[in-house]
PDB file of C-alpha atoms and ligand atoms in Angstrom:
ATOM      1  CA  UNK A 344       7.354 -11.126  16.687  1.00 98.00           C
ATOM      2  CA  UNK A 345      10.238  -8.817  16.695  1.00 98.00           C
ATOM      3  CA  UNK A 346      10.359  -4.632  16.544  1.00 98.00           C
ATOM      4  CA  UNK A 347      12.931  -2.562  16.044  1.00 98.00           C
ATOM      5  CA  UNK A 348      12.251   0.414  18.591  1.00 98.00           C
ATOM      6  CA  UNK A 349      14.030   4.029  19.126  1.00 98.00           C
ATOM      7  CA  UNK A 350      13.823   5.099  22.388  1.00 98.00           C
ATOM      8  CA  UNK A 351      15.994   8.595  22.970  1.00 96.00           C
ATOM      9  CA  UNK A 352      18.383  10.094  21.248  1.00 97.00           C
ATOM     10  CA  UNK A 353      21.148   7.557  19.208  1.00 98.00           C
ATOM     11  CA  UNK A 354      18.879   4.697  21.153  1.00 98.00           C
ATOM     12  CA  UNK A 355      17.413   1.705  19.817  1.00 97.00           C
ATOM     13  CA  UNK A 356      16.739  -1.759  20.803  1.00 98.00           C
ATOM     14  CA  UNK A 357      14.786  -4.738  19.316  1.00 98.00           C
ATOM     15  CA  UNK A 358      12.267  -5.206  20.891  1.00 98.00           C
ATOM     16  CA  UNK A 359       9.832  -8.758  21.636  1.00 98.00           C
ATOM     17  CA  UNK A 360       5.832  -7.556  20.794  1.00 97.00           C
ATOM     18  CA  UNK A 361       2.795  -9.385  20.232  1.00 97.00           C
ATOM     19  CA  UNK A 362       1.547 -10.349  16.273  1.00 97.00           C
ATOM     20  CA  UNK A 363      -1.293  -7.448  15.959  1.00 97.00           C
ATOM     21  CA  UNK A 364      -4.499  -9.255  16.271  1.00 96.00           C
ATOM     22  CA  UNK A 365      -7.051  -8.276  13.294  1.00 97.00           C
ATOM     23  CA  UNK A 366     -10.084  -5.920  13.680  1.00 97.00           C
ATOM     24  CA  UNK A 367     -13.270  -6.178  11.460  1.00 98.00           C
ATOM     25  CA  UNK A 368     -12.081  -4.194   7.823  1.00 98.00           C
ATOM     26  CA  UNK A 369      -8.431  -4.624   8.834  1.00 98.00           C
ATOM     27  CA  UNK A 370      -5.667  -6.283   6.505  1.00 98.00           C
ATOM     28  CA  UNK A 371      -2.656  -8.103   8.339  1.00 98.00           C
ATOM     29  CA  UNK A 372       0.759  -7.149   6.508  1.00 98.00           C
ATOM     30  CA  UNK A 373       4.406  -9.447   6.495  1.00 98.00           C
ATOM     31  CA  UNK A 374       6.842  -6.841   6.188  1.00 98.00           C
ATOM     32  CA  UNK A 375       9.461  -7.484   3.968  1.00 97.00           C
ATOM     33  CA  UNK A 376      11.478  -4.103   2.963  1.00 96.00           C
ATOM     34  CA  UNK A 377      11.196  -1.072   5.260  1.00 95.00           C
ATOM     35  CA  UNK A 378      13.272   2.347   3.931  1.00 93.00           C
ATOM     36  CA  UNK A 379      14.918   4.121   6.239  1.00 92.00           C
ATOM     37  CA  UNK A 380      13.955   7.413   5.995  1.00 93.00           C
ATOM     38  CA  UNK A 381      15.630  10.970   6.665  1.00 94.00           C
ATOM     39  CA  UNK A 382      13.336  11.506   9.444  1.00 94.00           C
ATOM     40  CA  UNK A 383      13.714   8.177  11.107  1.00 96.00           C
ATOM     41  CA  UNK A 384      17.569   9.277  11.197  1.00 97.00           C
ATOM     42  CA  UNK A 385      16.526  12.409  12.723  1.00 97.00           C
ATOM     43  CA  UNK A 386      14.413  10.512  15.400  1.00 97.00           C
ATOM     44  CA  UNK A 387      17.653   8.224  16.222  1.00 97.00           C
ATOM     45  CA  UNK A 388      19.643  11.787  16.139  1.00 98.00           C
ATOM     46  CA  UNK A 389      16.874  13.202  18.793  1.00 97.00           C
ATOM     47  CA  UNK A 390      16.602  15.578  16.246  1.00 97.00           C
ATOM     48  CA  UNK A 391      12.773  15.322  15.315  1.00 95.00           C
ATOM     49  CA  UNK A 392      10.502  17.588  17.345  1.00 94.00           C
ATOM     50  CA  UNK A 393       7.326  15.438  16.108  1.00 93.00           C
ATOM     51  CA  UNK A 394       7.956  12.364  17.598  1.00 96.00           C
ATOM     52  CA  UNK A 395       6.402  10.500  20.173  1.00 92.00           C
ATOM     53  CA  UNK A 396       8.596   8.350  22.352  1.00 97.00           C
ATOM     54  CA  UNK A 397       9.426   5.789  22.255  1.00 98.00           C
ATOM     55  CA  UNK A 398       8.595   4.632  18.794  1.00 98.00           C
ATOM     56  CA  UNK A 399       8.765   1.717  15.684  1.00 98.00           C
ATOM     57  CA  UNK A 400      10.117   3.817  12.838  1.00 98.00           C
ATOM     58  CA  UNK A 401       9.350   3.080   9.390  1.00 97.00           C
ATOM     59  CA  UNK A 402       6.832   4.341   6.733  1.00 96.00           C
ATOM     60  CA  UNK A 403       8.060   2.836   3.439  1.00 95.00           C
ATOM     61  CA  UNK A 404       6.496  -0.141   2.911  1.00 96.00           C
ATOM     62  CA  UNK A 405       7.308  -3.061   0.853  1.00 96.00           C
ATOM     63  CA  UNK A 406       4.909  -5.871   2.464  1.00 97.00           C
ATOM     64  CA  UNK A 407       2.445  -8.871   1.689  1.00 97.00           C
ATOM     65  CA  UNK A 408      -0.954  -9.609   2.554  1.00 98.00           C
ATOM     66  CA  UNK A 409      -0.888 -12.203   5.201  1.00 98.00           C
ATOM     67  CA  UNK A 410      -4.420 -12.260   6.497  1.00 98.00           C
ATOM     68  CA  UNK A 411      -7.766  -9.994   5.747  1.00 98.00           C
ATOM     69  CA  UNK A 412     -10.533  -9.817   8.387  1.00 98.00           C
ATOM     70  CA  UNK A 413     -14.295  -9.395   7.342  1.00 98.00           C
ATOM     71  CA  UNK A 414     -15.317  -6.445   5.628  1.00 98.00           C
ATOM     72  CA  UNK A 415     -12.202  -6.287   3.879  1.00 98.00           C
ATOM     73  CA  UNK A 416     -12.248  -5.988  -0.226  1.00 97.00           C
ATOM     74  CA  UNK A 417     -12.084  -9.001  -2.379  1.00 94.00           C
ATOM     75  CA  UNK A 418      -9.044  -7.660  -4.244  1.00 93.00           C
ATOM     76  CA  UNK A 419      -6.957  -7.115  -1.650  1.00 96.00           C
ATOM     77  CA  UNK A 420      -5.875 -11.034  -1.106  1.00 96.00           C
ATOM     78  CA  UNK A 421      -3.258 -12.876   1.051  1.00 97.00           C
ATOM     79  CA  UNK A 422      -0.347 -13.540  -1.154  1.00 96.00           C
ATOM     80  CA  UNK A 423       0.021 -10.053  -3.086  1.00 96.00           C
ATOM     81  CA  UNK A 424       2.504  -7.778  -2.441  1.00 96.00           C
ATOM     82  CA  UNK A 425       1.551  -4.340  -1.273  1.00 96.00           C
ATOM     83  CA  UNK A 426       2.818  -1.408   0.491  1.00 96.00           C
ATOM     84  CA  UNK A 427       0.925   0.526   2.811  1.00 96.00           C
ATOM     85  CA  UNK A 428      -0.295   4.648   2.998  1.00 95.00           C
ATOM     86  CA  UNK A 429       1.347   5.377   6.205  1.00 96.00           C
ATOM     87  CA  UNK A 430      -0.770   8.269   7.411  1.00 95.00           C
ATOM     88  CA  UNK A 431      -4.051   9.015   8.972  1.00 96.00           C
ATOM     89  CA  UNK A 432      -6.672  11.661   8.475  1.00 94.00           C
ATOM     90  CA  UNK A 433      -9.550  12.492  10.525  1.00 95.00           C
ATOM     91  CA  UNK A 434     -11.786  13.443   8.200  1.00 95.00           C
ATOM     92  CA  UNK A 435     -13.546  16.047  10.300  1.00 97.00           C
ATOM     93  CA  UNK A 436     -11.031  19.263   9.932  1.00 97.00           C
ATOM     94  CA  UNK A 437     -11.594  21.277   7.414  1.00 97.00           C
ATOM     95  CA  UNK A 438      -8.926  19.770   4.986  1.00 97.00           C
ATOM     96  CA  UNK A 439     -10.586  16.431   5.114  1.00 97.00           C
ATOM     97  CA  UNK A 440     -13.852  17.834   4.563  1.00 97.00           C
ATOM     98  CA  UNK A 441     -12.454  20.031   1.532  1.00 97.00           C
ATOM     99  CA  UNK A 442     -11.268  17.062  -0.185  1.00 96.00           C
ATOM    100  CA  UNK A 443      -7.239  17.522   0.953  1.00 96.00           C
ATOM    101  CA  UNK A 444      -6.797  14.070   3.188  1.00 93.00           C
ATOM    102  CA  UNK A 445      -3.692  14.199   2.681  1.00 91.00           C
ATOM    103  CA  UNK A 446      -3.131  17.879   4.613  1.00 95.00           C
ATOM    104  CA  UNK A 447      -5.293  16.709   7.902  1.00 96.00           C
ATOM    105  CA  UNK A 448      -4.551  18.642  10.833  1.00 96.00           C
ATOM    106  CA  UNK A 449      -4.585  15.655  13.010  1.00 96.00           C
ATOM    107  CA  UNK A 450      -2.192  13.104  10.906  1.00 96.00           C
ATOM    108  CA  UNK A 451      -0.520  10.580  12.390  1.00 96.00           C
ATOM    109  CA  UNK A 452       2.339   9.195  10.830  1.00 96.00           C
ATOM    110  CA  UNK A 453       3.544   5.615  10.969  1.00 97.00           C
ATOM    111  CA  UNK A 454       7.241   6.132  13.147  1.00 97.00           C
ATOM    112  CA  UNK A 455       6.350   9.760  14.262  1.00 96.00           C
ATOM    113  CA  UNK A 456       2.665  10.203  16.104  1.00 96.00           C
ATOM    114  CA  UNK A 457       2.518   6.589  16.162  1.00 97.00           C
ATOM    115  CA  UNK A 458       4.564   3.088  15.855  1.00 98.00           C
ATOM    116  CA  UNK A 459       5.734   2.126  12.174  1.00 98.00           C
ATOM    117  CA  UNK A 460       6.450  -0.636   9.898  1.00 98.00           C
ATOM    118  CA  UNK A 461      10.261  -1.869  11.646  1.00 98.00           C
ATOM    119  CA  UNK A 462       8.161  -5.150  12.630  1.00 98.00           C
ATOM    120  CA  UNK A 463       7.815  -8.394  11.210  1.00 98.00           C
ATOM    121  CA  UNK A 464       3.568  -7.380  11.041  1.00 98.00           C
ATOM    122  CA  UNK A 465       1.697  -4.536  11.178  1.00 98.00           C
ATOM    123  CA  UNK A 466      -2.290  -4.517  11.115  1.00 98.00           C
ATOM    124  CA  UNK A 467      -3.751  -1.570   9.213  1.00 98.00           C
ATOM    125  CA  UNK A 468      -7.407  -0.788   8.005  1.00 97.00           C
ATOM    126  CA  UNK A 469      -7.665  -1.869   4.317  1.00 98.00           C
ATOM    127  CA  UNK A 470      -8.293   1.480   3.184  1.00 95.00           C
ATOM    128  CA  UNK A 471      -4.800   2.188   3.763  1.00 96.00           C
ATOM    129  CA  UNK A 472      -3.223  -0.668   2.041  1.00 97.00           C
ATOM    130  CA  UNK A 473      -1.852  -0.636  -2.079  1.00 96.00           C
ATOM    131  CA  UNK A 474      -1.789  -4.119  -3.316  1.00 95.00           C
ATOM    132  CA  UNK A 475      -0.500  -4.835  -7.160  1.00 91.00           C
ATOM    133  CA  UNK A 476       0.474  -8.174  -8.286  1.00 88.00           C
ATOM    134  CA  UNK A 477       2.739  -6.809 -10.771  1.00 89.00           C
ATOM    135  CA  UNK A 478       5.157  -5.189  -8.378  1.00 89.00           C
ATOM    136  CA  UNK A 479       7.640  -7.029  -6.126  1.00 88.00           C
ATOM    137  CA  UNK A 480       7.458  -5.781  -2.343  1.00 88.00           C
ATOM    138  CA  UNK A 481      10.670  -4.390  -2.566  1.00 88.00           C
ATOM    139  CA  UNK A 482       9.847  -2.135  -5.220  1.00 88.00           C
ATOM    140  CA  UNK A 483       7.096  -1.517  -3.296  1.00 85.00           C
ATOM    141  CA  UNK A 484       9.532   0.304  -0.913  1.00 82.00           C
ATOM    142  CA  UNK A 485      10.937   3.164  -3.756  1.00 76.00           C
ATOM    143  CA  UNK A 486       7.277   4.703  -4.054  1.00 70.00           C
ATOM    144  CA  UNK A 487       7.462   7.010  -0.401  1.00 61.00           C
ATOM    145  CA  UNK A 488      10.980   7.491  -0.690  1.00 57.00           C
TER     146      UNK A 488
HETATM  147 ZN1   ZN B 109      10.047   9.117   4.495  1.00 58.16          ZN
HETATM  148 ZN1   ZN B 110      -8.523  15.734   9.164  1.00 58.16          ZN
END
């Protein structure tokens, strides 16, 4: 499959990678829509001090279901459109365990910490993954923008 990869500053390439291979729990995800985000620009710029390189940018997600693995929900088939949460938390430090996921000290966020969503698949655990029938994958796209 094919990747779209920044790799210094006003560098980027498309790059050849392997479809992600599915984990027990974990939902496989055709990417349709990706925003392109003010901080992806400022990665391409070599403007974003966070980044890890080099990286797949990309964190809003207008996607599919392609494939679930075991352990994955019922209601989270292949066939529905979904985008996907495009951060981590640990949920050891004390803002996981305080309820506050969302403020982990250890994040890592898709096209920053770690490789995003500029790829025709990503793999993700299927706690992370939004699927509604109702909305089109491209709409999909507007909610982390
Ligand atoms: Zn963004
Ligand atoms: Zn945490």
């Amino acid at each position: 499959m094919k990747a779209i990869q920044i790799l210094g500053e006003k560098s980027v390439t498309v790059i050849e990678k392997e479809k992600p291979q599915l984990q027990t729990g974990e939902v496989l995800v055709k990417i349709n829509y990706v925003g392109f985000c003010g901080s992806d620009l400022s990665t391409f710029l070599g403007k974003n001090p966070m980044v890890k390189l080099p990286v797949i940018p990309g964190h809003e997600i207008g996607a599919v279901v392609e494939a679930v693995a075991p352990g994955v929900p019922e209601s989270i088939k292949p066939g529905t459109a979904c985008t996907v949460n495009p951060y981590t938390n640990c949920g050891y430090c004390p803002s996981c365990r305080n309820g506050r996921p969302n403020a982990c000290q250890f994040n890592q966020t898709f096209g920053v910490q770690r490789n995003g969503a500029m790829s025709d698949y990503i793999a993700v655990p299927w706690q992370k993954v939004i699927a509604d029938e109702a909305i089109s994958s491209r709409d999909f796209t507007v909610l982390f923008s």
